[in-house]
Coordinates of C-alpha atoms in Angstrom, one line a residue:
Chain A
Q411 CA 87.1 92.7 80.6
G412 CA 84.7 94.8 78.7
Q413 CA 84.0 98.3 77.4
L414 CA 80.9 100.6 77.7
V415 CA 80.0 104.0 75.7
E416 CA 77.4 106.5 76.6
S417 CA 76.3 108.8 74.2
G418 CA 73.0 111.0 74.0
G419 CA 73.9 113.7 76.6
G420 CA 72.6 117.5 75.6
V421 CA 71.6 120.3 77.4
V422 CA 67.4 120.0 77.3
Q423 CA 65.2 122.5 78.7
P424 CA 63.3 121.5 82.3
G425 CA 60.4 119.0 81.4
R426 CA 61.6 117.8 77.9
S427 CA 62.7 114.1 77.1
L428 CA 66.0 113.0 76.3
R429 CA 67.5 109.4 75.4
L430 CA 71.2 107.6 77.2
S431 CA 72.5 105.0 74.9
C432 CA 75.3 103.0 75.9
A433 CA 76.9 100.6 74.1
A434 CA 78.4 97.4 74.8
S435 CA 81.2 95.6 73.7
G436 CA 84.0 92.7 75.0
F437 CA 81.7 90.8 77.0
T438 CA 78.8 88.9 76.0
F439 CA 76.5 91.7 77.0
S440 CA 72.7 89.1 77.2
N441 CA 74.4 87.7 79.9
Y442 CA 74.8 91.1 82.9
A443 CA 72.5 93.1 84.6
M444 CA 73.5 96.6 83.9
H445 CA 72.3 99.4 85.9
W446 CA 73.0 103.8 85.4
V447 CA 74.4 105.1 88.0
R448 CA 74.9 108.9 87.5
Q449 CA 76.7 112.0 89.5
A450 CA 76.1 116.0 89.8
P451 CA 78.4 117.9 89.2
G452 CA 80.6 118.4 92.3
K453 CA 79.0 115.8 94.3
G454 CA 78.6 112.0 95.0
L455 CA 77.5 108.9 93.4
E456 CA 73.8 108.0 93.1
W457 CA 72.1 105.3 91.8
V458 CA 70.0 105.0 89.3
A459 CA 68.4 101.9 87.7
V460 CA 68.6 98.4 86.9
I461 CA 67.9 96.0 84.7
S462 CA 68.6 92.3 84.6
Y463 CA 70.3 90.2 81.6
D464 CA 67.3 89.3 79.8
G465 CA 65.4 92.6 81.0
S466 CA 62.4 90.8 82.3
N467 CA 63.0 92.8 85.5
E468 CA 63.8 96.5 86.1
D469 CA 64.3 98.7 89.6
Y470 CA 64.6 102.4 90.1
A471 CA 65.2 105.1 92.5
D472 CA 62.5 106.5 94.4
S473 CA 64.1 110.0 93.0
V474 CA 63.5 109.0 89.2
M475 CA 60.4 106.4 89.4
G476 CA 58.0 107.0 87.1
R477 CA 59.9 109.5 85.1
F478 CA 62.8 107.2 83.8
T479 CA 62.9 103.7 82.0
I480 CA 65.7 101.4 81.6
S481 CA 65.3 99.0 78.7
R482 CA 67.8 97.1 76.8
D483 CA 68.6 95.6 73.4
N484 CA 70.2 92.2 73.7
S485 CA 70.3 92.4 69.6
K486 CA 72.3 95.1 70.0
N487 CA 74.8 95.3 72.9
T488 CA 72.9 98.6 73.6
L489 CA 71.4 99.8 77.1
Y490 CA 69.1 103.0 77.6
L491 CA 67.5 105.2 79.9
E492 CA 64.4 107.0 79.0
M493 CA 64.2 110.3 80.4
N494 CA 60.7 112.2 80.5
S495 CA 59.7 115.2 82.5
L496 CA 63.3 116.5 83.3
R497 CA 64.1 118.5 86.6
V498 CA 67.1 120.9 86.5
E499 CA 68.2 118.5 89.6
N500 CA 68.3 115.5 87.3
T501 CA 71.8 117.4 85.8
A502 CA 74.3 115.3 85.9
V503 CA 77.3 112.6 84.8
Y504 CA 75.1 109.5 83.9
F505 CA 77.6 106.5 83.3
C506 CA 76.5 102.9 82.3
V507 CA 77.8 99.9 84.4
R508 CA 77.5 96.6 84.9
E509 CA 77.6 94.1 87.2
A510 CA 81.2 92.7 87.8
S511 CA 79.8 88.8 87.4
T512 CA 77.1 87.2 85.6
A513 CA 75.8 86.0 88.8
T514 CA 74.1 89.2 90.2
T515 CA 75.8 90.9 92.5
G516 CA 75.6 94.5 92.4
W517 CA 79.2 95.8 92.7
F518 CA 79.7 97.6 89.4
D519 CA 82.6 97.0 87.2
P520 CA 83.4 98.4 84.4
W521 CA 82.2 101.6 84.4
G522 CA 81.6 103.9 81.3
Q523 CA 83.0 107.8 80.6
G524 CA 79.6 109.0 81.3
T525 CA 77.9 111.3 79.5
L526 CA 76.3 114.9 80.9
V527 CA 73.0 116.0 81.0
T528 CA 72.0 119.3 81.8
V529 CA 68.5 120.2 81.9
S530 CA 68.4 124.1 81.9
S531 CA 66.2 126.8 80.7
Chain B
D1107 CA 66.6 102.1 102.2
I1108 CA 70.1 102.2 103.5
V1109 CA 72.4 105.0 104.1
M1110 CA 75.7 105.3 103.9
T1111 CA 77.6 107.7 105.9
Q1112 CA 81.7 108.2 105.2
S1113 CA 83.8 109.8 107.6
P1114 CA 85.7 111.9 107.7
D1115 CA 84.8 114.0 104.5
S1116 CA 88.5 114.9 103.7
L1117 CA 91.7 113.7 105.1
A1118 CA 95.3 114.7 104.2
V1119 CA 97.8 111.9 104.5
S1120 CA 101.5 112.0 104.4
L1121 CA 103.2 109.9 101.7
G1122 CA 104.3 106.8 102.5
E1123 CA 101.6 106.7 105.8
R1124 CA 98.6 104.7 106.4
A1125 CA 95.2 106.6 105.5
T1126 CA 91.8 105.3 107.3
I1127 CA 88.0 105.7 105.7
N1128 CA 85.1 104.7 107.7
C1129 CA 81.7 103.7 106.4
K1130 CA 78.6 102.9 108.2
S1131 CA 75.5 101.9 106.7
S1132 CA 72.5 102.5 108.4
Q1133 CA 71.4 98.9 108.8
S1134 CA 73.3 95.8 108.9
V1135 CA 74.5 95.0 105.1
F1136 CA 75.8 91.0 106.4
Y1137 CA 73.6 88.2 104.8
S1138 CA 74.0 85.1 107.0
S1139 CA 72.8 82.8 104.3
N1140 CA 76.5 83.0 102.9
N1141 CA 78.1 84.9 105.8
E1142 CA 79.2 88.2 103.6
N1143 CA 79.1 92.0 103.7
Y1144 CA 77.1 93.3 100.8
L1145 CA 80.0 96.2 100.6
A1146 CA 82.1 97.7 98.0
W1147 CA 84.6 100.5 98.0
Y1148 CA 85.5 102.5 94.3
Q1149 CA 88.5 104.7 93.9
Q1150 CA 87.5 108.4 91.7
K1151 CA 90.1 110.2 90.3
P1152 CA 89.6 113.6 88.6
G1153 CA 87.7 113.6 85.1
Q1154 CA 87.7 109.5 85.5
P1155 CA 84.9 107.1 86.4
P1156 CA 84.9 105.1 89.4
K1157 CA 87.4 102.4 89.5
L1158 CA 86.2 99.2 91.4
L1159 CA 88.9 98.5 94.4
I1160 CA 87.1 96.3 96.8
Y1161 CA 83.8 93.9 96.8
W1162 CA 82.5 91.2 99.9
S1163 CA 84.0 94.0 102.1
S1164 CA 87.5 92.9 101.7
T1165 CA 87.8 91.3 98.8
R1166 CA 90.2 93.1 96.4
E1167 CA 89.3 93.4 92.7
S1168 CA 91.9 92.1 90.5
G1169 CA 95.2 94.7 89.7
V1170 CA 94.4 96.4 92.9
P1171 CA 97.5 97.0 94.5
D1172 CA 97.9 95.1 98.1
R1173 CA 98.3 98.6 99.9
F1174 CA 94.5 98.7 99.5
S1175 CA 92.4 96.6 102.1
G1176 CA 89.3 96.6 103.3
S1177 CA 87.5 95.6 106.5
G1178 CA 84.1 95.5 108.2
S1179 CA 81.3 93.8 109.3
G1180 CA 77.3 94.7 109.8
T1181 CA 77.4 98.2 109.5
D1182 CA 81.0 99.7 110.4
F1183 CA 83.8 99.3 107.6
T1184 CA 87.2 100.8 106.6
L1185 CA 89.2 101.2 103.6
T1186 CA 93.1 101.5 104.7
I1187 CA 95.8 102.1 102.3
S1188 CA 98.9 100.9 103.9
S1189 CA 101.2 103.1 102.8
L1190 CA 100.1 106.3 100.5
Q1191 CA 101.4 106.9 96.6
A1192 CA 101.1 109.8 95.3
E1193 CA 98.6 107.8 92.6
D1194 CA 96.4 107.2 95.4
V1195 CA 94.7 111.0 95.5
A1196 CA 91.3 110.8 94.7
V1197 CA 88.2 110.1 96.4
Y1198 CA 87.2 107.3 97.7
Y1199 CA 83.7 105.5 97.7
C1200 CA 82.0 103.0 99.8
Q1201 CA 78.5 101.6 98.1
Q1202 CA 76.0 98.7 99.6
Y1203 CA 73.9 96.3 97.2
Y1204 CA 72.6 94.6 100.6
D1205 CA 69.2 95.8 98.7
T1206 CA 68.0 98.1 95.8
P1207 CA 67.9 101.2 96.4
Y1208 CA 72.0 100.6 96.0
S1209 CA 73.7 103.6 97.8
F1210 CA 76.7 105.2 98.0
G1211 CA 78.5 107.3 101.0
Q1212 CA 78.8 110.7 100.6
G1213 CA 82.8 110.1 99.5
T1214 CA 85.7 110.7 100.9
K1215 CA 89.0 113.5 99.5
L1216 CA 92.0 111.9 100.1
E1217 CA 95.4 114.0 99.4
I1218 CA 98.7 114.9 100.6
K1219 CA 99.8 115.9 103.0

């Protein structure tokens, strides 16, 4: 089924940068598109970004376009999210999620446990 | 962008009774070329990541109890739990994957009456 483990969260000041990582195991990472989804404290789910299986295509939510960059290293089975110019409203648990199928479909399974990013002065 | 709206925001149902959660999309998520609705449902329990329940609006994920069912087409969808169990207490989300930006409903909190 696969396992995803996020890391890199923490407390950061507004305007600063942070890079999240997601280590994948238990499946052939290079065969799957990958996403980041976030959840602000006590709020709902918000899709953030997607990257194709080979890293050749990316797409972003308007709210992070130009500030966040999704990338992957298939040799390391790792997904990344580089977050620049962070804002207080970016405070959230960030989940690493996998497309459920190698045929790009759009529903997500499995999900990582998430890593909390707190943007505060 | 496609906006997903769930109703109700919260719901209290007695054990063994039926629970029904609705999800409406701002535009159709039905793709005629493959006759599929691009709609999934997730369950999230406190302190846990969401869990996939249903995709293609009505296909139950492997291992999901058959008391969970999805229905609907176009813009209107329903998640039904036929006989509520205590372990079903959670927040439920619908998600469209018809087009990016993918989007979720605001969630429906399901509790025991």
